[in-house]
């Protein structure tokens, strides 16, 4: 079913540390996953994506890991910076086109 | 290359009025998606449109809500006889094709019903 979160989990990290944000998805048929970053008052911004035929993908300072066995997705941010502070959502692509099902989100707070 | 443009950014309506939200996709994109976001929640899919066609409206409330994407002009999400529970941020995303690719989001329209 859909994810609904009344109180988003919060991850607080020190500037320069690595961050790991986790996400569980529900549909084993989903074959495409995306991480989005959303800053206050703005729309979701694409960070990185991964297809189900992969278990790891790296971008600039970010890595996404996919474990299909336990239906788990994680986003790793290296050397976290204050500008990384935002809400992070995982999304799974189900069905036709680019219809996305979003997770509840995690607030990342970076302490200087 | 301008991104996905949504307007207005903020919209205030009294209960019972109509709200019209507009979305212009990125240049060259023919697929549009509308999502709704309540405070402290993730985005919820509403409807998927191509030019002049509704492909998937499984997330649209059965009454008062409608969407279109005409041959010319922006996509419109229309909410008739708004109620307080319609207050939310409404986001539009677009993509160039239907296959699994990145969808680009607009900045959203924040609807407040008073």
mmCIF file of N, CA, C and O in Angstrom, chain B residues 1-35:
data_model
loop_
_atom_site.group_PDB
_atom_site.id
_atom_site.type_symbol
_atom_site.label_atom_id
_atom_site.label_comp_id
_atom_site.label_asym_id
_atom_site.label_seq_id
_atom_site.Cartn_x
_atom_site.Cartn_y
_atom_site.Cartn_z
ATOM 1 N N UNK B 1 17.212 25.991 -20.981
ATOM 2 C CA UNK B 1 16.035 25.110 -21.055
ATOM 3 C C UNK B 1 15.268 25.226 -19.744
ATOM 4 O O UNK B 1 15.733 24.805 -18.696
ATOM 5 N N UNK B 2 14.131 25.867 -19.814
ATOM 6 C CA UNK B 2 13.349 26.066 -18.599
ATOM 7 C C UNK B 2 12.869 24.723 -18.090
ATOM 8 O O UNK B 2 12.599 23.797 -18.845
ATOM 9 N N UNK B 3 12.755 24.633 -16.772
ATOM 10 C CA UNK B 3 12.244 23.421 -16.171
ATOM 11 C C UNK B 3 10.740 23.376 -16.242
ATOM 12 O O UNK B 3 10.096 24.124 -16.976
ATOM 13 N N UNK B 4 10.160 22.494 -15.424
ATOM 14 C CA UNK B 4 8.712 22.389 -15.342
ATOM 15 C C UNK B 4 8.184 23.640 -14.633
ATOM 16 O O UNK B 4 8.648 23.973 -13.546
ATOM 17 N N UNK B 5 7.251 24.308 -15.256
ATOM 18 C CA UNK B 5 6.732 25.559 -14.700
ATOM 19 C C UNK B 5 5.322 25.358 -14.183
ATOM 20 O O UNK B 5 4.438 24.897 -14.925
ATOM 21 N N UNK B 6 5.126 25.709 -12.943
ATOM 22 C CA UNK B 6 3.788 25.623 -12.359
ATOM 23 C C UNK B 6 3.340 27.011 -11.912
ATOM 24 O O UNK B 6 4.138 27.782 -11.378
ATOM 25 N N UNK B 7 2.091 27.289 -12.124
ATOM 26 C CA UNK B 7 1.539 28.535 -11.589
ATOM 27 C C UNK B 7 0.064 28.375 -11.281
ATOM 28 O O UNK B 7 -0.601 27.518 -11.876
ATOM 29 N N UNK B 8 -0.409 29.135 -10.293
ATOM 30 C CA UNK B 8 0.391 30.024 -9.452
ATOM 31 C C UNK B 8 1.211 29.246 -8.431
ATOM 32 O O UNK B 8 0.990 28.059 -8.237
ATOM 33 N N UNK B 9 2.159 29.879 -7.784
ATOM 34 C CA UNK B 9 2.919 29.212 -6.731
ATOM 35 C C UNK B 9 2.079 29.069 -5.473
ATOM 36 O O UNK B 9 2.205 28.103 -4.734
ATOM 37 N N UNK B 10 1.266 30.061 -5.217
ATOM 38 C CA UNK B 10 0.383 30.039 -4.053
ATOM 39 C C UNK B 10 -1.022 30.433 -4.516
ATOM 40 O O UNK B 10 -1.180 31.354 -5.314
ATOM 41 N N UNK B 11 -2.005 29.718 -3.979
ATOM 42 C CA UNK B 11 -3.392 29.962 -4.366
ATOM 43 C C UNK B 11 -4.264 29.838 -3.121
ATOM 44 O O UNK B 11 -4.207 28.824 -2.435
ATOM 45 N N UNK B 12 -5.042 30.868 -2.864
ATOM 46 C CA UNK B 12 -5.967 30.844 -1.738
ATOM 47 C C UNK B 12 -7.380 30.867 -2.293
ATOM 48 O O UNK B 12 -7.713 31.712 -3.126
ATOM 49 N N UNK B 13 -8.183 29.920 -1.840
ATOM 50 C CA UNK B 13 -9.573 29.839 -2.289
ATOM 51 C C UNK B 13 -10.477 29.676 -1.067
ATOM 52 O O UNK B 13 -10.106 29.034 -0.078
ATOM 53 N N UNK B 14 -11.671 30.244 -1.182
ATOM 54 C CA UNK B 14 -12.686 30.020 -0.141
ATOM 55 C C UNK B 14 -13.407 28.710 -0.439
ATOM 56 O O UNK B 14 -13.477 28.266 -1.599
ATOM 57 N N UNK B 15 -13.905 28.102 0.597
ATOM 58 C CA UNK B 15 -14.665 26.858 0.433
ATOM 59 C C UNK B 15 -15.773 27.058 -0.599
ATOM 60 O O UNK B 15 -16.467 28.064 -0.581
ATOM 61 N N UNK B 16 -15.888 26.090 -1.503
ATOM 62 C CA UNK B 16 -16.917 26.169 -2.532
ATOM 63 C C UNK B 16 -16.444 26.767 -3.847
ATOM 64 O O UNK B 16 -17.101 26.608 -4.879
ATOM 65 N N UNK B 17 -15.293 27.449 -3.849
ATOM 66 C CA UNK B 17 -14.780 28.019 -5.091
ATOM 67 C C UNK B 17 -14.048 26.954 -5.896
ATOM 68 O O UNK B 17 -13.847 25.822 -5.462
ATOM 69 N N UNK B 18 -13.633 27.349 -7.099
ATOM 70 C CA UNK B 18 -12.887 26.452 -7.961
ATOM 71 C C UNK B 18 -11.410 26.823 -7.931
ATOM 72 O O UNK B 18 -11.065 28.007 -7.852
ATOM 73 N N UNK B 19 -10.553 25.828 -8.013
ATOM 74 C CA UNK B 19 -9.110 26.066 -8.110
ATOM 75 C C UNK B 19 -8.609 25.486 -9.428
ATOM 76 O O UNK B 19 -8.970 24.369 -9.803
ATOM 77 N N UNK B 20 -7.797 26.276 -10.133
ATOM 78 C CA UNK B 20 -7.180 25.820 -11.378
ATOM 79 C C UNK B 20 -5.687 25.933 -11.243
ATOM 80 O O UNK B 20 -5.154 27.020 -11.038
ATOM 81 N N UNK B 21 -5.012 24.805 -11.393
ATOM 82 C CA UNK B 21 -3.573 24.762 -11.269
ATOM 83 C C UNK B 21 -3.002 24.419 -12.639
ATOM 84 O O UNK B 21 -3.479 23.497 -13.306
ATOM 85 N N UNK B 22 -1.967 25.154 -13.021
ATOM 86 C CA UNK B 22 -1.417 24.986 -14.364
ATOM 87 C C UNK B 22 0.005 24.442 -14.323
ATOM 88 O O UNK B 22 0.785 24.754 -13.414
ATOM 89 N N UNK B 23 0.322 23.643 -15.314
ATOM 90 C CA UNK B 23 1.653 23.040 -15.403
ATOM 91 C C UNK B 23 2.117 23.024 -16.849
ATOM 92 O O UNK B 23 1.458 22.434 -17.713
ATOM 93 N N UNK B 24 3.248 23.666 -17.094
ATOM 94 C CA UNK B 24 3.874 23.599 -18.419
ATOM 95 C C UNK B 24 5.077 22.675 -18.319
ATOM 96 O O UNK B 24 6.018 22.956 -17.575
ATOM 97 N N UNK B 25 5.067 21.546 -19.031
ATOM 98 C CA UNK B 25 6.177 20.598 -18.934
ATOM 99 C C UNK B 25 7.442 21.163 -19.557
ATOM 100 O O UNK B 25 7.419 22.188 -20.228
ATOM 101 N N UNK B 26 8.530 20.474 -19.318
ATOM 102 C CA UNK B 26 9.795 20.859 -19.950
ATOM 103 C C UNK B 26 9.644 20.729 -21.459
ATOM 104 O O UNK B 26 8.871 19.903 -21.962
ATOM 105 N N UNK B 27 10.414 21.509 -22.169
ATOM 106 C CA UNK B 27 10.369 21.485 -23.628
ATOM 107 C C UNK B 27 10.686 20.080 -24.122
ATOM 108 O O UNK B 27 11.658 19.452 -23.678
ATOM 109 N N UNK B 28 9.845 19.596 -25.001
ATOM 110 C CA UNK B 28 10.062 18.271 -25.561
ATOM 111 C C UNK B 28 9.442 17.141 -24.761
ATOM 112 O O UNK B 28 9.465 15.988 -25.184
ATOM 113 N N UNK B 29 8.874 17.459 -23.601
ATOM 114 C CA UNK B 29 8.230 16.429 -22.785
ATOM 115 C C UNK B 29 6.744 16.364 -23.112
ATOM 116 O O UNK B 29 6.053 17.392 -23.122
ATOM 117 N N UNK B 30 6.264 15.151 -23.320
ATOM 118 C CA UNK B 30 4.856 14.981 -23.671
ATOM 119 C C UNK B 30 4.078 14.199 -22.624
ATOM 120 O O UNK B 30 2.908 13.871 -22.831
ATOM 121 N N UNK B 31 4.743 13.876 -21.494
ATOM 122 C CA UNK B 31 4.096 13.099 -20.434
ATOM 123 C C UNK B 31 4.088 13.943 -19.168
ATOM 124 O O UNK B 31 5.122 14.460 -18.751
ATOM 125 N N UNK B 32 2.923 14.062 -18.562
ATOM 126 C CA UNK B 32 2.752 14.892 -17.374
ATOM 127 C C UNK B 32 2.115 14.077 -16.262
ATOM 128 O O UNK B 32 1.209 13.268 -16.496
ATOM 129 N N UNK B 33 2.599 14.303 -15.041
ATOM 130 C CA UNK B 33 2.094 13.600 -13.857
ATOM 131 C C UNK B 33 1.761 14.640 -12.792
ATOM 132 O O UNK B 33 2.532 15.571 -12.581
ATOM 133 N N UNK B 34 0.638 14.448 -12.122
ATOM 134 C CA UNK B 34 0.274 15.324 -11.004
ATOM 135 C C UNK B 34 0.332 14.522 -9.706
ATOM 136 O O UNK B 34 -0.129 13.368 -9.642
ATOM 137 N N UNK B 35 0.905 15.165 -8.652
ATOM 138 C CA UNK B 35 1.013 14.571 -7.333
ATOM 139 C C UNK B 35 0.499 15.572 -6.295
ATOM 140 O O UNK B 35 0.586 16.783 -6.487
#
